Coordinates of C-alpha atoms and ligand atoms in Angstrom, one line a residue:
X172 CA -4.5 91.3 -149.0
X173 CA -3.2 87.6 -149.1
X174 CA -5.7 85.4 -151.1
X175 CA -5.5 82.1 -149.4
X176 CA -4.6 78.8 -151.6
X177 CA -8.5 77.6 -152.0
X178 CA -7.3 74.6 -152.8
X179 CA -6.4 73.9 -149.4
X180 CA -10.6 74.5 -148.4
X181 CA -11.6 72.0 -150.2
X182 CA -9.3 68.9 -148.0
X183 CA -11.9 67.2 -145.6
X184 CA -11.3 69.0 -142.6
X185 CA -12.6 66.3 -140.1
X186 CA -9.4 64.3 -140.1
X187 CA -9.9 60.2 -139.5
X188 CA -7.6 60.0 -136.4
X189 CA -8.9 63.0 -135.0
X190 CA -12.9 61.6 -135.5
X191 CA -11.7 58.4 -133.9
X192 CA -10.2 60.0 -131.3
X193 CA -13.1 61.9 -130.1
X194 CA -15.9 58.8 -130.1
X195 CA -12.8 56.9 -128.4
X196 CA -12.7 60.0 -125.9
X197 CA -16.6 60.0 -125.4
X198 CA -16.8 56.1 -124.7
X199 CA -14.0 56.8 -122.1
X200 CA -15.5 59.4 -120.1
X201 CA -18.9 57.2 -120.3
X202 CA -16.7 54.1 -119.2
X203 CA -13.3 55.5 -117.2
X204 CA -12.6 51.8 -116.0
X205 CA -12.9 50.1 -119.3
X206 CA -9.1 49.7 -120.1
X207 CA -9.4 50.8 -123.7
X208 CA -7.0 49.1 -126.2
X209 CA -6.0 50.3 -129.2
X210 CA -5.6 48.4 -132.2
X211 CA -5.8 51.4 -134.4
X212 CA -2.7 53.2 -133.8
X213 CA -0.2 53.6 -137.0
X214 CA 2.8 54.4 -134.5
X215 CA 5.6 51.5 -133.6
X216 CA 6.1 50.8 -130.2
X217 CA 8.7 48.9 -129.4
X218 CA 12.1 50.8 -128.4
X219 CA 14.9 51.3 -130.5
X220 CA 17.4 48.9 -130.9
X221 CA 21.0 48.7 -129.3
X222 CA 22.9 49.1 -131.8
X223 CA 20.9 52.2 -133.6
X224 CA 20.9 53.9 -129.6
X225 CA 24.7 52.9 -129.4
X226 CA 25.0 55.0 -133.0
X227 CA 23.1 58.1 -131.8
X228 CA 25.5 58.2 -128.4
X229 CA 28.4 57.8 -130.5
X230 CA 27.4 60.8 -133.2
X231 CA 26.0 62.9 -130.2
X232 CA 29.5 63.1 -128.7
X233 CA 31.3 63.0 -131.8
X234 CA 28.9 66.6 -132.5
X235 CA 30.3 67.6 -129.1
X236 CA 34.0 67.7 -130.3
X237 CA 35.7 70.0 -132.1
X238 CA 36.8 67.5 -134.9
X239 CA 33.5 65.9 -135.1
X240 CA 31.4 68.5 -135.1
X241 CA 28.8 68.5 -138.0
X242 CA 26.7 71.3 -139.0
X243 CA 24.8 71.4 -143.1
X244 CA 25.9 67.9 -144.3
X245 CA 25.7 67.6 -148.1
X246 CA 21.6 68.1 -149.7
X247 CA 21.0 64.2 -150.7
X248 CA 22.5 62.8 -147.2
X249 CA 26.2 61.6 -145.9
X250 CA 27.6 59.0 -148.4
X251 CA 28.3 56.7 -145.6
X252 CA 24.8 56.2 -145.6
X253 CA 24.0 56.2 -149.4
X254 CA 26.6 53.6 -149.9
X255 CA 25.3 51.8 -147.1
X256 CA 22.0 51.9 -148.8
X257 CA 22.9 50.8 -152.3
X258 CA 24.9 48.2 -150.9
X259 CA 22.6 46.3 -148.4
X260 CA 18.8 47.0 -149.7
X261 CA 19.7 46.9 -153.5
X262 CA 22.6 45.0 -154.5
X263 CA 21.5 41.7 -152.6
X264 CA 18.3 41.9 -154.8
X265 CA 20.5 42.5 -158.1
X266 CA 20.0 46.1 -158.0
X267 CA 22.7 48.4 -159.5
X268 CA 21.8 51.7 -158.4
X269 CA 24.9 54.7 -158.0
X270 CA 24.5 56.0 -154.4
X271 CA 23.5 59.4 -156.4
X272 CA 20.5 58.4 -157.0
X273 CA 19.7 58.1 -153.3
X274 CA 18.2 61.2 -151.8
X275 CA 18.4 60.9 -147.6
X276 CA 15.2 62.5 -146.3
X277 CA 13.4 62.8 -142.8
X278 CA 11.2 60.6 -143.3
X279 CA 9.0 59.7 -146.4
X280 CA 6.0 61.4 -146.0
X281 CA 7.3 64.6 -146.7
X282 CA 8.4 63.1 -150.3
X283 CA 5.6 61.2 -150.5
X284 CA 3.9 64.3 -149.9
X285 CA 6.3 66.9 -151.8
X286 CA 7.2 64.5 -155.2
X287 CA 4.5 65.7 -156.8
X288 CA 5.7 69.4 -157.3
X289 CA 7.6 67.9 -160.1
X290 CA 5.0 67.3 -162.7
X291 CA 2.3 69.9 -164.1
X292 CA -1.2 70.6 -162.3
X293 CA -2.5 68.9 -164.5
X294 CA -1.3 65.5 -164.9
X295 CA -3.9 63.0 -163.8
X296 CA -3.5 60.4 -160.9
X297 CA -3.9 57.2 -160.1
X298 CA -4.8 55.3 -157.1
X299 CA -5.5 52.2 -155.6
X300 CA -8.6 52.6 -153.4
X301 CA -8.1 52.3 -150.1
X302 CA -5.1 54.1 -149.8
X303 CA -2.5 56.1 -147.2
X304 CA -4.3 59.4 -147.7
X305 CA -0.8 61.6 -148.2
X306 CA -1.0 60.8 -151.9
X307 CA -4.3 62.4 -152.8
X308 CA -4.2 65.5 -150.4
X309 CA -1.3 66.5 -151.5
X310 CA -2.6 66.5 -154.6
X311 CA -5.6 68.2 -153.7
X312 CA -3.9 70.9 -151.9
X313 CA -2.1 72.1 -155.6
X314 CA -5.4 71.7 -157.2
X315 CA -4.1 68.5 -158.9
X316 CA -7.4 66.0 -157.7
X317 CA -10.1 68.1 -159.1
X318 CA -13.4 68.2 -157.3
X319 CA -15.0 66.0 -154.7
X320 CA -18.1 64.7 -155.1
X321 CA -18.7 61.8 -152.6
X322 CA -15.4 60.8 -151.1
X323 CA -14.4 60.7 -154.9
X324 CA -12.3 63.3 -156.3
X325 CA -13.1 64.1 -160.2
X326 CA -9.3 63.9 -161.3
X327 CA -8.6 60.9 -159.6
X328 CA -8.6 57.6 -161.0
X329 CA -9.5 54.8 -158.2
X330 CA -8.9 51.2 -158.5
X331 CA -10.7 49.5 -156.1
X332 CA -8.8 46.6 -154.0
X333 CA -11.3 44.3 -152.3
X334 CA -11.9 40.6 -151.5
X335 CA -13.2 40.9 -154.9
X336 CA -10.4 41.4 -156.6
X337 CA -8.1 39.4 -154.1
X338 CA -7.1 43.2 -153.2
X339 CA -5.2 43.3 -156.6
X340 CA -5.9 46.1 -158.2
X341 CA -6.8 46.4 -162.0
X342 CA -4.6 48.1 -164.4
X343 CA -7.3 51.5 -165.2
X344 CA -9.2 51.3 -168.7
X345 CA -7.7 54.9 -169.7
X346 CA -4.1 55.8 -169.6
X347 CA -3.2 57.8 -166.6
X348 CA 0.0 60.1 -166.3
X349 CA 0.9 58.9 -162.6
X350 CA 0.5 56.2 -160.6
X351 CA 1.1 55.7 -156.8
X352 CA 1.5 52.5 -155.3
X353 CA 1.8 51.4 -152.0
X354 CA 3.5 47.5 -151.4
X355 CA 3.2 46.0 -148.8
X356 CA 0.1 48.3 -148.7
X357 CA -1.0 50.7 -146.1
X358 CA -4.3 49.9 -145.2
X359 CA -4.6 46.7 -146.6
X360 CA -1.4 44.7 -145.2
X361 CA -1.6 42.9 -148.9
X362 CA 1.3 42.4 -151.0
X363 CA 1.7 42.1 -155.1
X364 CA 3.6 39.3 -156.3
X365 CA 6.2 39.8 -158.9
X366 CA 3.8 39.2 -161.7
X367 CA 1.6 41.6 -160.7
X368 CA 4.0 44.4 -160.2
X369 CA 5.7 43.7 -163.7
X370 CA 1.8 44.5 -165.5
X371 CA 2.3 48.0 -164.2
X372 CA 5.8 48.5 -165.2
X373 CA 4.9 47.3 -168.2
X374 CA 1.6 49.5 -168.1
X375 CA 3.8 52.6 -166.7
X376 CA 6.1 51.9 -170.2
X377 CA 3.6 51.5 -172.1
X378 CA 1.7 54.5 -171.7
X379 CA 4.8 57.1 -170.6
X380 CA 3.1 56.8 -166.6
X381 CA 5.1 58.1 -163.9
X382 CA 5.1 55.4 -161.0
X383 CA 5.4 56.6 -157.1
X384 CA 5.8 53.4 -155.4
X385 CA 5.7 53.8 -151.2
X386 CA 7.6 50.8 -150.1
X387 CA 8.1 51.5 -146.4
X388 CA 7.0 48.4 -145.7
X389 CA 9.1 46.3 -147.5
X390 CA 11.2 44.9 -144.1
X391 CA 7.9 43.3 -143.3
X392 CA 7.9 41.1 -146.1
X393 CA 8.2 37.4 -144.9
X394 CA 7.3 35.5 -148.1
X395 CA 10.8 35.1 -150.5
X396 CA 9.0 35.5 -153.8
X397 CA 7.5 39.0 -153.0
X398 CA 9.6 42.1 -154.3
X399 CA 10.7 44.6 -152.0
X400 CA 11.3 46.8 -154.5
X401 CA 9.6 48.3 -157.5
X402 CA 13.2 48.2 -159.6
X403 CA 13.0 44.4 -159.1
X404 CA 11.3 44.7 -162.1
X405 CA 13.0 45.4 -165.9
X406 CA 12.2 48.6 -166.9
X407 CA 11.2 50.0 -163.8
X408 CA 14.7 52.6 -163.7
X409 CA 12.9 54.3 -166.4
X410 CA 9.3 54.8 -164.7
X411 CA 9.7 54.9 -161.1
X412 CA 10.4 56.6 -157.8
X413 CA 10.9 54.7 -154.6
X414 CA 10.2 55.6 -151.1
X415 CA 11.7 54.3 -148.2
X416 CA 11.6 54.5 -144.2
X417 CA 13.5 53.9 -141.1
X418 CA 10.1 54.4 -139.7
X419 CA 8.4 51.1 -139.7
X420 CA 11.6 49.4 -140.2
X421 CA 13.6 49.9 -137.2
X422 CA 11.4 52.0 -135.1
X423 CA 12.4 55.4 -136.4
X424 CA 9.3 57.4 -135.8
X425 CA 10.6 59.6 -133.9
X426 CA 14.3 59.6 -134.8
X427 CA 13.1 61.0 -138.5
X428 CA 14.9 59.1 -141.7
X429 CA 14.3 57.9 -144.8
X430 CA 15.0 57.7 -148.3
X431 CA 13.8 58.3 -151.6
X432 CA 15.2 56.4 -155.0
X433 CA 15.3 58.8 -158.0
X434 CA 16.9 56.9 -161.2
X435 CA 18.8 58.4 -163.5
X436 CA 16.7 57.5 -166.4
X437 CA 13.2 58.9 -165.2
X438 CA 12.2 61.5 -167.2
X439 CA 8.6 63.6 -167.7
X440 CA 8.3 65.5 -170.6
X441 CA 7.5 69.6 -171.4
X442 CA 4.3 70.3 -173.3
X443 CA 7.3 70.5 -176.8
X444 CA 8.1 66.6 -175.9
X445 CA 11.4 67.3 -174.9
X446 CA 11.8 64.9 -171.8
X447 CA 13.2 66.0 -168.7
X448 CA 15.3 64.6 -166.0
X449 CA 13.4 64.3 -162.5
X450 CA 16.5 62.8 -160.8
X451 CA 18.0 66.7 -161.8
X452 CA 14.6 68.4 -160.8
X453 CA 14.5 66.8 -157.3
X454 CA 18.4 67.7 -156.9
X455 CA 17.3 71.4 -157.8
X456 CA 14.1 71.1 -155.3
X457 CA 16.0 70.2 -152.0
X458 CA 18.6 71.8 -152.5
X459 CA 16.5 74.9 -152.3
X460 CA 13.6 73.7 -149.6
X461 CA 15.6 70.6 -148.0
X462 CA 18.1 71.4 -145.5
X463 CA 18.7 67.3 -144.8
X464 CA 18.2 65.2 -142.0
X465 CA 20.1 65.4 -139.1
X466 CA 23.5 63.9 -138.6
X467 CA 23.1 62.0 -135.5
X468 CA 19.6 59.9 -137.3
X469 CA 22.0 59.4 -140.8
X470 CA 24.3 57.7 -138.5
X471 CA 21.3 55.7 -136.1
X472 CA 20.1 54.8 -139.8
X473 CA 23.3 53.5 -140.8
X474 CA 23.7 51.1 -138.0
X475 CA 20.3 49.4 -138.8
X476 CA 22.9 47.8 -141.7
X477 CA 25.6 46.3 -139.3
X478 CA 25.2 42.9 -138.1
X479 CA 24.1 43.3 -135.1
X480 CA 21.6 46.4 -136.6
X481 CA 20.2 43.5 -139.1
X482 CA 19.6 41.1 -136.3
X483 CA 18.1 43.1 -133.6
X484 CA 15.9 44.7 -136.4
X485 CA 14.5 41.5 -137.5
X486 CA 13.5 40.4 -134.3
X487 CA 11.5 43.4 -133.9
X488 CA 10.1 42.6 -137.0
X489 CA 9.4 39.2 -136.0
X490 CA 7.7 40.5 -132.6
X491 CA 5.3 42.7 -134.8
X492 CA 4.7 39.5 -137.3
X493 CA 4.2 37.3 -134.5
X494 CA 1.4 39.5 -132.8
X495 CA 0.1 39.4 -136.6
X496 CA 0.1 35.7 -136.5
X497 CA -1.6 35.7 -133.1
X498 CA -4.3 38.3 -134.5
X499 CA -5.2 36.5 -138.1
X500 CA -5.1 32.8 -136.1
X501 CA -8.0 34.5 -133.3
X502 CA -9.8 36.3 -135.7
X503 CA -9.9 34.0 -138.4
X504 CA -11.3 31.3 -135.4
X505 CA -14.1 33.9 -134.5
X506 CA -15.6 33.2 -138.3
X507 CA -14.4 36.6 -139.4
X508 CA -12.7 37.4 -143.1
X509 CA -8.9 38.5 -142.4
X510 CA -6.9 40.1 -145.2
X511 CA -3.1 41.0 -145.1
X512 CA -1.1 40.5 -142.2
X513 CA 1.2 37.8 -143.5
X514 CA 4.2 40.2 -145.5
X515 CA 2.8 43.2 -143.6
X516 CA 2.0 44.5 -139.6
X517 CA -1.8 45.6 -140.4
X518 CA -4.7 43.2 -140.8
X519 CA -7.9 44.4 -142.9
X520 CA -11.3 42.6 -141.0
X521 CA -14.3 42.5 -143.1
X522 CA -17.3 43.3 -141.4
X523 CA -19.7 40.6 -140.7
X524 CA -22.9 40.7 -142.6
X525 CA -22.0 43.5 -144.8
X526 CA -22.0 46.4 -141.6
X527 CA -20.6 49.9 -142.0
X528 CA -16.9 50.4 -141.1
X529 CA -17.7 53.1 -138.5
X530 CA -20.6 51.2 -137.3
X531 CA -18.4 47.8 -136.6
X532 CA -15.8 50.4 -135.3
X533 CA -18.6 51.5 -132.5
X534 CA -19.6 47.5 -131.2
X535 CA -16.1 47.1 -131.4
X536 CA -15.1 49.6 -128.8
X537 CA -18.2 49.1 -126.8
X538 CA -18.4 45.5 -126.6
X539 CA -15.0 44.4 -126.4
X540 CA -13.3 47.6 -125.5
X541 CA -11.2 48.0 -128.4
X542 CA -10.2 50.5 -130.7
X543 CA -10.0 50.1 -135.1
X544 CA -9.6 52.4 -137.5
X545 CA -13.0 52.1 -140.0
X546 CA -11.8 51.1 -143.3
X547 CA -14.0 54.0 -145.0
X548 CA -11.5 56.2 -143.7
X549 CA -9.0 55.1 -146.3
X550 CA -11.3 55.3 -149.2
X551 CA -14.7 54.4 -150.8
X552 CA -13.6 50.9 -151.0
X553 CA -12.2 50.5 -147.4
X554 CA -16.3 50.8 -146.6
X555 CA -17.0 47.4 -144.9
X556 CA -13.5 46.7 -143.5
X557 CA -11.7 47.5 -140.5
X558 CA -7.8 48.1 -140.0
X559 CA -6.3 46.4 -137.3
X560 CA -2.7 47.2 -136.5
X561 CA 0.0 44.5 -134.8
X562 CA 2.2 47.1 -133.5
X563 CA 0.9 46.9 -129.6
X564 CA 2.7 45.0 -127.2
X565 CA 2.2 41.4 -126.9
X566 CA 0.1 41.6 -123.8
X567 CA -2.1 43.9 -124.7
X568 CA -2.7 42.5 -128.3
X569 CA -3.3 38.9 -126.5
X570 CA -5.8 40.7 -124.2
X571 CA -7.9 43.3 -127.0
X572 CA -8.5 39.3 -128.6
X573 CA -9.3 37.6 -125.8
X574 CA -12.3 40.2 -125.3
X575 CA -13.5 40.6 -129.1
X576 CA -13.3 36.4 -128.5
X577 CA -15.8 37.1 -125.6
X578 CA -17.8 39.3 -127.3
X579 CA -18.3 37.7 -130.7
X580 CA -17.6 34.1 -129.7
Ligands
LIG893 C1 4.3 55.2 -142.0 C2 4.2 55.4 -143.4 C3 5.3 56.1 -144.1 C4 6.5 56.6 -143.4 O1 6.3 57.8 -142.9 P1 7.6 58.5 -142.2 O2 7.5 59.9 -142.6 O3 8.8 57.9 -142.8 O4 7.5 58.3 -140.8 C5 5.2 56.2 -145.5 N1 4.2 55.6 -146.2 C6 3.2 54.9 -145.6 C7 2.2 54.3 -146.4 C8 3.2 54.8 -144.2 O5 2.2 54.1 -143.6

């Protein structure tokens, strides 16, 4: 008999984007000519850029040759793209990393998701509460998170990011083996400044932490002084892994690329002290579960770095950030609280007079017809917030305000 990983019963089975789905299905059947619009969606939708479709013609008949064919490419990706990498999202920020250190992936939830295979079952994590829900259920699915009780899991640190705290979260009382961060931050759309990031390298020093820091946002950053990039910092080489994407960056959602920095110098240790390599660990873990991404997205991924990639790839970027602008400038008129949105495409709306997420979610779509992700979704402190998302097209975006204008104006 095979004894099914219990672990895995313990994961919430009612999935947020499934539950919204099904009350967004309900109110649709109820109402077929409403003209639903959804400001909740995660997903880009603007098309891919020239130059990255002009790349994936190019590789997709070089694969049809017999001298460009490409079949395995080497584990950590081509090091056309590596270089390309260290070259244009590094060394412009005085970063010197080797392009070894650069793993090529499919994406980066999977190493979001998979990193954690590389330390014990039981280290203890941290988080910042709300937060892109990869982080813990991966750890719950090894049996790393403990117990829940609540929405709170018993080996989980949470450190609450609110309009209390100016969604900064505070460094936790206890010392806490790993940390993940997310900047710019998925749900939020807030950014740390370079101060605050340096208190948890510092803090990550100090107490020999391991820090996972998601920044697949970073391309969204508009403000100068905000770091892209955890290794910004002094001392960060030693403590922390970096995850990138394609996805949010140039559109990639469905083309499937991404990266994941692994320094040289960051080390975990064996229950005798000695301390470990984890840039050698994750070598030895996709070389034996990774097969790499494909060739044809390696080369779209490396065209987002030519000239015209860089251009066309901003203005996306600046389509996205413009329907931010529109959506903070309406919202804030209507009296509402607007978070985020200015160094990131999602806005975090508090809910007026203290209502529940889900319950704000409901008038939402049946008074103005529009749909947004309850911040409770994310975690206990996402309760009384909603997420709103500026990835829509213009029109519709202009149109989903114009009606919560009508209704709460
Ligand atoms: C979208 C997203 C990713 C990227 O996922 P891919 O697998 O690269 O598409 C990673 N982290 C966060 C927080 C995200 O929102």
């Amino acid at each position: 008999m095979a004894l099914v990983n219990e672990h895995f019963l313990k994961l919430p089975n009612n999935y947020l984007f499934a539950d919204i789905s099904k009350k967004v299905n309900a109110f649709k059947v109820q109402h077929p000519t409403a003209g639903v619009i959804s400001l909740g969606i995660g997903d880009v939708t603007r098309p891919l850029c020239p130059a990255v479709v002009e790349a994936i013609h190019k590789a997709a008949d070089e694969m049809g040759t017999e001298g460009g064919f490409h079949g395995y490419g080497p584990e950590q990706g081509y090091a056309f793209l590596r270089e390309a990498i260290v070259k244009n999202d590094f060394l412009p920020r005085g970063i010197h990393l080797d392009p070894s250190e650069i793993f090529v992936n499919d994406g980066a939830k999977s190493d979001t998701g998979n990193i954690q295979e590389l330390v014990r079952w039981d280290n203890s994590i941290g988080v910042t509460d709300p937060i892109y829900p990869v982080y813990i259920d991966s750890n719950v699915m090894i049996g790393r998170a403990g117990v829940v009780n609540d929405g709170r899991w018993s080996n989980v640190v949470y450190m609450p990011c609110t309009a209390g705290n100016g969604f900064v979260p505070q460094l936790p009382d206890r010392r806490v083996d790993i940390i993940y961060l997310c900047y710019p931050n998925n749900p939020t759309g807030t950014v740390l400044s370079k101060d605050e990031l340096r208190k948890w390298v510092n803090y990550a020093l100090r107490n020999d932490t391991l820090i996972f820091f998601d920044a697949a946002y970073e391309a969204y950053i508009q403000n100068p002084d905000i770091p892209h990039s955890i290794y910004e910092i002094k001392g960060a080489r030693k403590v922390a892994i970096e995850f990138h994407s394609y996805s949010k960056t140039a559109g990639f959602t469905g083309v499937r690329c991404g990266y994941t920095v692994v320094p040289k110098e960051v080390t975990a240790a064996t229950l005798e002290g000695e301390r470990i390599s984890l840039h050698k660990l994750w070598y030895r873990r996709q070389c034996t579960k990774f097969n790499g991404a494909s060739y044809i997205s390696q080369r779209a991924a490396e065209a987002t770095y030519t000239p015209e990639g860089r251009e066309q790839v901003r203005q996306t970027i600046g389509y996205y950030m413009e329907n931010a602008r529109l959506m903070r400038n309406a919202l804030t008129a209507l009296g509402l609280r607007v978070y985020g949105g200015e160094d990131a495409p999602y806005l975090w709306v508090q809910t007026p007079d203290g209502e529940g997420s889900w319950r704000f979610f409901e008038q939402m779509l049946y008074n103005a017809h529009v749909v947004c992700t309850p911040g409770v979704g994310f975690g206990p402190s996402g309760e009384g917030y909603v997420r709103l998302t500026a990835f829509g097209d213009r029109d519709s975006c202009l149109e989903a305000l114009d009606r919560i204008g009508r209704w709460l104006g």
